Amino acid sequence: MTDTIAAAKAGDQTAFAALTGRHRRELHVHCYRMLGSFDEAEDVVQEALLNAWRGLDTFDGGNFRAWLYRIATNACLDAIRKNERRVPSLRSFAEVPWIQPYPDRLLDEIAPSEAEPHALAVARETIELAFLAVLQMLPPQQRAVLILRDVLGWQAAEAASLLDLSVAAANSALQRGRATLRERLPQQRGEWSVAEAPSEEERALVRRLIEAHDNGDFSTMSSLVRDDVRHTMPPEPNCYVGLEHLARHGRIAEEMGEWRAVAVDANRMPAFASYLRRPGDTVFRAFKLDVLRVVEGKAAEFTTFDSHLFPAFGLDAVLEGK
């Protein structure tokens, strides 16, 4: 690796790409946790890698991965300050209009391997939408410390050094961040699993929901969801609760045309992507993506996103063969 760093410092962009490429996905996930947005994380990672290239001469030969995390974290903190964006309260995802889903197929890229033993499998409890939303409530420094310590498993001195804090200040920020999580996520944390993928029970539920969804069968769908089911559609500012809303939404959807859905995984949660064939059209076109929270075998929450991240999920803009 020393030779590769030397080559990169000498201006070899291929060497630099080799150095940073192995860390790019984990940096992207780190920035996603900090920002709550897949798109913004992409922009910040690009900026961070550009800053790393420009500042490569300042790398002193220590831990290159930690050096990249310092640059990426600072880029996130700059973006948060620039946006002046923080969630003052949190009753639903509607209060985090910038939140976006993350494809499991990309999360799987950073599973530990013999070549990268430091990589951490992305556990569900550290990437679930509810966890990300609460992170957006934390002041930027608290957010960074909590992610570095409790998600990435860094030591106190490592996190403090990265953020230019004393160990005492970093520990204080961590305790305040943990207190907010305990306050905001008492029930959900008991329901979370550290599984790396949705359970077979959840997948079976999604298959039944897709069948009911495609057939416009609200009777079956209503039997698969809780009476107090919640529905949000970021960035729209509303949160809907109950089967009555679900029925109204189903009637509107039925009037729009024919639907076809495919199962996907997002944020280690079950999800499905929907395609719509409007009256007069000949094909099913990408329309929306629903991420589900399942409680006791039934859908407790639907978070609906638009279709612009379909490519990141490996999904086509048009559903073929239907």
PDB file of N, CA and C in Angstrom, residues 153-201:
ATOM      1  N   GLY A 153     -17.969   1.559  15.680  1.00  0.00           N
ATOM      2  CA  GLY A 153     -17.176   0.899  16.701  1.00  0.00           C
ATOM      3  C   GLY A 153     -15.813   1.507  16.957  1.00  0.00           C
ATOM      4  N   TRP A 154     -15.648   2.795  16.658  1.00  0.00           N
ATOM      5  CA  TRP A 154     -14.362   3.449  16.894  1.00  0.00           C
ATOM      6  C   TRP A 154     -14.157   3.672  18.395  1.00  0.00           C
ATOM      7  N   GLN A 155     -12.917   3.719  18.794  1.00  0.00           N
ATOM      8  CA  GLN A 155     -12.583   4.044  20.172  1.00  0.00           C
ATOM      9  C   GLN A 155     -12.801   5.544  20.430  1.00  0.00           C
ATOM     10  N   ALA A 156     -12.964   5.889  21.701  1.00  0.00           N
ATOM     11  CA  ALA A 156     -13.229   7.287  22.054  1.00  0.00           C
ATOM     12  C   ALA A 156     -12.132   8.212  21.560  1.00  0.00           C
ATOM     13  N   ALA A 157     -10.883   7.801  21.736  1.00  0.00           N
ATOM     14  CA  ALA A 157      -9.769   8.650  21.317  1.00  0.00           C
ATOM     15  C   ALA A 157      -9.743   8.821  19.798  1.00  0.00           C
ATOM     16  N   GLU A 158     -10.113   7.767  19.061  1.00  0.00           N
ATOM     17  CA  GLU A 158     -10.130   7.848  17.597  1.00  0.00           C
ATOM     18  C   GLU A 158     -11.201   8.828  17.119  1.00  0.00           C
ATOM     19  N   ALA A 159     -12.399   8.709  17.692  1.00  0.00           N
ATOM     20  CA  ALA A 159     -13.489   9.605  17.305  1.00  0.00           C
ATOM     21  C   ALA A 159     -13.171  11.042  17.676  1.00  0.00           C
ATOM     22  N   ALA A 160     -12.618  11.231  18.864  1.00  0.00           N
ATOM     23  CA  ALA A 160     -12.275  12.582  19.311  1.00  0.00           C
ATOM     24  C   ALA A 160     -11.230  13.204  18.403  1.00  0.00           C
ATOM     25  N   SER A 161     -10.226  12.428  18.026  1.00  0.00           N
ATOM     26  CA  SER A 161      -9.171  12.942  17.149  1.00  0.00           C
ATOM     27  C   SER A 161      -9.725  13.324  15.793  1.00  0.00           C
ATOM     28  N   LEU A 162     -10.605  12.489  15.248  1.00  0.00           N
ATOM     29  CA  LEU A 162     -11.173  12.779  13.931  1.00  0.00           C
ATOM     30  C   LEU A 162     -11.938  14.095  13.945  1.00  0.00           C
ATOM     31  N   LEU A 163     -12.639  14.361  15.042  1.00  0.00           N
ATOM     32  CA  LEU A 163     -13.490  15.549  15.123  1.00  0.00           C
ATOM     33  C   LEU A 163     -12.800  16.735  15.804  1.00  0.00           C
ATOM     34  N   ASP A 164     -11.514  16.584  16.105  1.00  0.00           N
ATOM     35  CA  ASP A 164     -10.755  17.651  16.777  1.00  0.00           C
ATOM     36  C   ASP A 164     -11.402  18.045  18.095  1.00  0.00           C
ATOM     37  N   LEU A 165     -11.798  17.029  18.870  1.00  0.00           N
ATOM     38  CA  LEU A 165     -12.393  17.244  20.191  1.00  0.00           C
ATOM     39  C   LEU A 165     -11.511  16.607  21.254  1.00  0.00           C
ATOM     40  N   SER A 166     -11.697  17.029  22.479  1.00  0.00           N
ATOM     41  CA  SER A 166     -11.095  16.287  23.580  1.00  0.00           C
ATOM     42  C   SER A 166     -11.893  15.008  23.778  1.00  0.00           C
ATOM     43  N   VAL A 167     -11.294  14.009  24.392  1.00  0.00           N
ATOM     44  CA  VAL A 167     -12.012  12.759  24.649  1.00  0.00           C
ATOM     45  C   VAL A 167     -13.222  13.034  25.551  1.00  0.00           C
ATOM     46  N   ALA A 168     -13.049  13.920  26.519  1.00  0.00           N
ATOM     47  CA  ALA A 168     -14.166  14.252  27.422  1.00  0.00           C
ATOM     48  C   ALA A 168     -15.328  14.867  26.650  1.00  0.00           C
ATOM     49  N   ALA A 169     -15.023  15.777  25.710  1.00  0.00           N
ATOM     50  CA  ALA A 169     -16.080  16.413  24.920  1.00  0.00           C
ATOM     51  C   ALA A 169     -16.769  15.398  24.017  1.00  0.00           C
ATOM     52  N   ALA A 170     -15.991  14.499  23.424  1.00  0.00           N
ATOM     53  CA  ALA A 170     -16.574  13.472  22.554  1.00  0.00           C
ATOM     54  C   ALA A 170     -17.479  12.541  23.357  1.00  0.00           C
ATOM     55  N   ASN A 171     -17.027  12.156  24.554  1.00  0.00           N
ATOM     56  CA  ASN A 171     -17.852  11.280  25.397  1.00  0.00           C
ATOM     57  C   ASN A 171     -19.134  11.973  25.835  1.00  0.00           C
ATOM     58  N   SER A 172     -19.047  13.264  26.125  1.00  0.00           N
ATOM     59  CA  SER A 172     -20.234  14.023  26.514  1.00  0.00           C
ATOM     60  C   SER A 172     -21.239  14.082  25.362  1.00  0.00           C
ATOM     61  N   ALA A 173     -20.739  14.342  24.151  1.00  0.00           N
ATOM     62  CA  ALA A 173     -21.611  14.384  22.978  1.00  0.00           C
ATOM     63  C   ALA A 173     -22.253  13.020  22.741  1.00  0.00           C
ATOM     64  N   LEU A 174     -21.493  11.956  22.944  1.00  0.00           N
ATOM     65  CA  LEU A 174     -22.028  10.605  22.761  1.00  0.00           C
ATOM     66  C   LEU A 174     -23.154  10.324  23.742  1.00  0.00           C
ATOM     67  N   GLN A 175     -22.965  10.687  24.998  1.00  0.00           N
ATOM     68  CA  GLN A 175     -23.996  10.427  25.999  1.00  0.00           C
ATOM     69  C   GLN A 175     -25.274  11.195  25.688  1.00  0.00           C
ATOM     70  N   ARG A 176     -25.141  12.437  25.236  1.00  0.00           N
ATOM     71  CA  ARG A 176     -26.334  13.214  24.879  1.00  0.00           C
ATOM     72  C   ARG A 176     -27.034  12.604  23.671  1.00  0.00           C
ATOM     73  N   GLY A 177     -26.268  12.157  22.696  1.00  0.00           N
ATOM     74  CA  GLY A 177     -26.867  11.520  21.527  1.00  0.00           C
ATOM     75  C   GLY A 177     -27.579  10.235  21.890  1.00  0.00           C
ATOM     76  N   ARG A 178     -26.950   9.427  22.742  1.00  0.00           N
ATOM     77  CA  ARG A 178     -27.586   8.181  23.184  1.00  0.00           C
ATOM     78  C   ARG A 178     -28.878   8.458  23.939  1.00  0.00           C
ATOM     79  N   ALA A 179     -28.896   9.513  24.732  1.00  0.00           N
ATOM     80  CA  ALA A 179     -30.107   9.854  25.495  1.00  0.00           C
ATOM     81  C   ALA A 179     -31.255  10.189  24.552  1.00  0.00           C
ATOM     82  N   THR A 180     -30.955  10.907  23.473  1.00  0.00           N
ATOM     83  CA  THR A 180     -32.003  11.238  22.511  1.00  0.00           C
ATOM     84  C   THR A 180     -32.542   9.979  21.847  1.00  0.00           C
ATOM     85  N   LEU A 181     -31.661   9.056  21.495  1.00  0.00           N
ATOM     86  CA  LEU A 181     -32.115   7.810  20.896  1.00  0.00           C
ATOM     87  C   LEU A 181     -32.992   7.023  21.856  1.00  0.00           C
ATOM     88  N   ARG A 182     -32.603   6.953  23.116  1.00  0.00           N
ATOM     89  CA  ARG A 182     -33.415   6.221  24.093  1.00  0.00           C
ATOM     90  C   ARG A 182     -34.794   6.860  24.244  1.00  0.00           C
ATOM     91  N   GLU A 183     -34.825   8.182  24.183  1.00  0.00           N
ATOM     92  CA  GLU A 183     -36.095   8.900  24.338  1.00  0.00           C
ATOM     93  C   GLU A 183     -36.995   8.710  23.133  1.00  0.00           C
ATOM     94  N   ARG A 184     -36.392   8.723  21.945  1.00  0.00           N
ATOM     95  CA  ARG A 184     -37.193   8.725  20.721  1.00  0.00           C
ATOM     96  C   ARG A 184     -37.482   7.339  20.166  1.00  0.00           C
ATOM     97  N   LEU A 185     -36.668   6.357  20.537  1.00  0.00           N
ATOM     98  CA  LEU A 185     -36.831   5.036  19.939  1.00  0.00           C
ATOM     99  C   LEU A 185     -36.968   3.924  20.984  1.00  0.00           C
ATOM    100  N   PRO A 186     -37.743   4.117  22.031  1.00  0.00           N
ATOM    101  CA  PRO A 186     -37.823   3.052  23.044  1.00  0.00           C
ATOM    102  C   PRO A 186     -38.509   1.804  22.531  1.00  0.00           C
ATOM    103  N   GLN A 187     -39.631   1.959  21.837  1.00  0.00           N
ATOM    104  CA  GLN A 187     -40.373   0.796  21.379  1.00  0.00           C
ATOM    105  C   GLN A 187     -39.735   0.170  20.142  1.00  0.00           C
ATOM    106  N   GLN A 188     -39.350   1.013  19.186  1.00  0.00           N
ATOM    107  CA  GLN A 188     -38.780   0.464  17.971  1.00  0.00           C
ATOM    108  C   GLN A 188     -37.522  -0.339  18.247  1.00  0.00           C
ATOM    109  N   ARG A 189     -36.689   0.147  19.166  1.00  0.00           N
ATOM    110  CA  ARG A 189     -35.431  -0.551  19.411  1.00  0.00           C
ATOM    111  C   ARG A 189     -35.685  -1.968  19.910  1.00  0.00           C
ATOM    112  N   GLY A 190     -36.783  -2.161  20.626  1.00  0.00           N
ATOM    113  CA  GLY A 190     -37.119  -3.501  21.071  1.00  0.00           C
ATOM    114  C   GLY A 190     -37.566  -4.389  19.931  1.00  0.00           C
ATOM    115  N   GLU A 191     -38.046  -3.768  18.849  1.00  0.00           N
ATOM    116  CA  GLU A 191     -38.537  -4.546  17.715  1.00  0.00           C
ATOM    117  C   GLU A 191     -37.446  -4.816  16.686  1.00  0.00           C
ATOM    118  N   TRP A 192     -36.360  -4.037  16.734  1.00  0.00           N
ATOM    119  CA  TRP A 192     -35.335  -4.182  15.717  1.00  0.00           C
ATOM    120  C   TRP A 192     -34.611  -5.507  15.818  1.00  0.00           C
ATOM    121  N   SER A 193     -34.131  -5.935  14.681  1.00  0.00           N
ATOM    122  CA  SER A 193     -33.296  -7.121  14.602  1.00  0.00           C
ATOM    123  C   SER A 193     -31.946  -6.707  14.043  1.00  0.00           C
ATOM    124  N   VAL A 194     -30.894  -7.427  14.442  1.00  0.00           N
ATOM    125  CA  VAL A 194     -29.584  -7.137  13.859  1.00  0.00           C
ATOM    126  C   VAL A 194     -29.355  -7.991  12.620  1.00  0.00           C
ATOM    127  N   ALA A 195     -30.419  -8.595  12.107  1.00  0.00           N
ATOM    128  CA  ALA A 195     -30.306  -9.399  10.901  1.00  0.00           C
ATOM    129  C   ALA A 195     -29.804  -8.542   9.746  1.00  0.00           C
ATOM    130  N   GLU A 196     -29.153  -9.182   8.802  1.00  0.00           N
ATOM    131  CA  GLU A 196     -28.612  -8.465   7.659  1.00  0.00           C
ATOM    132  C   GLU A 196     -29.608  -8.408   6.505  1.00  0.00           C
ATOM    133  N   ALA A 197     -30.799  -8.964   6.696  1.00  0.00           N
ATOM    134  CA  ALA A 197     -31.802  -8.951   5.630  1.00  0.00           C
ATOM    135  C   ALA A 197     -33.174  -9.179   6.258  1.00  0.00           C
ATOM    136  N   PRO A 198     -34.255  -8.798   5.550  1.00  0.00           N
ATOM    137  CA  PRO A 198     -35.592  -9.090   6.053  1.00  0.00           C
ATOM    138  C   PRO A 198     -35.782 -10.587   6.288  1.00  0.00           C
ATOM    139  N   SER A 199     -36.631 -10.922   7.241  1.00  0.00           N
ATOM    140  CA  SER A 199     -36.891 -12.325   7.554  1.00  0.00           C
ATOM    141  C   SER A 199     -37.762 -12.962   6.475  1.00  0.00           C
ATOM    142  N   GLU A 200     -37.815 -14.285   6.469  1.00  0.00           N
ATOM    143  CA  GLU A 200     -38.664 -14.983   5.503  1.00  0.00           C
ATOM    144  C   GLU A 200     -40.134 -14.643   5.746  1.00  0.00           C
ATOM    145  N   GLU A 201     -40.508 -14.434   7.011  1.00  0.00           N
ATOM    146  CA  GLU A 201     -41.878 -14.036   7.317  1.00  0.00           C
ATOM    147  C   GLU A 201     -42.195 -12.681   6.672  1.00  0.00           C
TER     148      GLU A 201
END
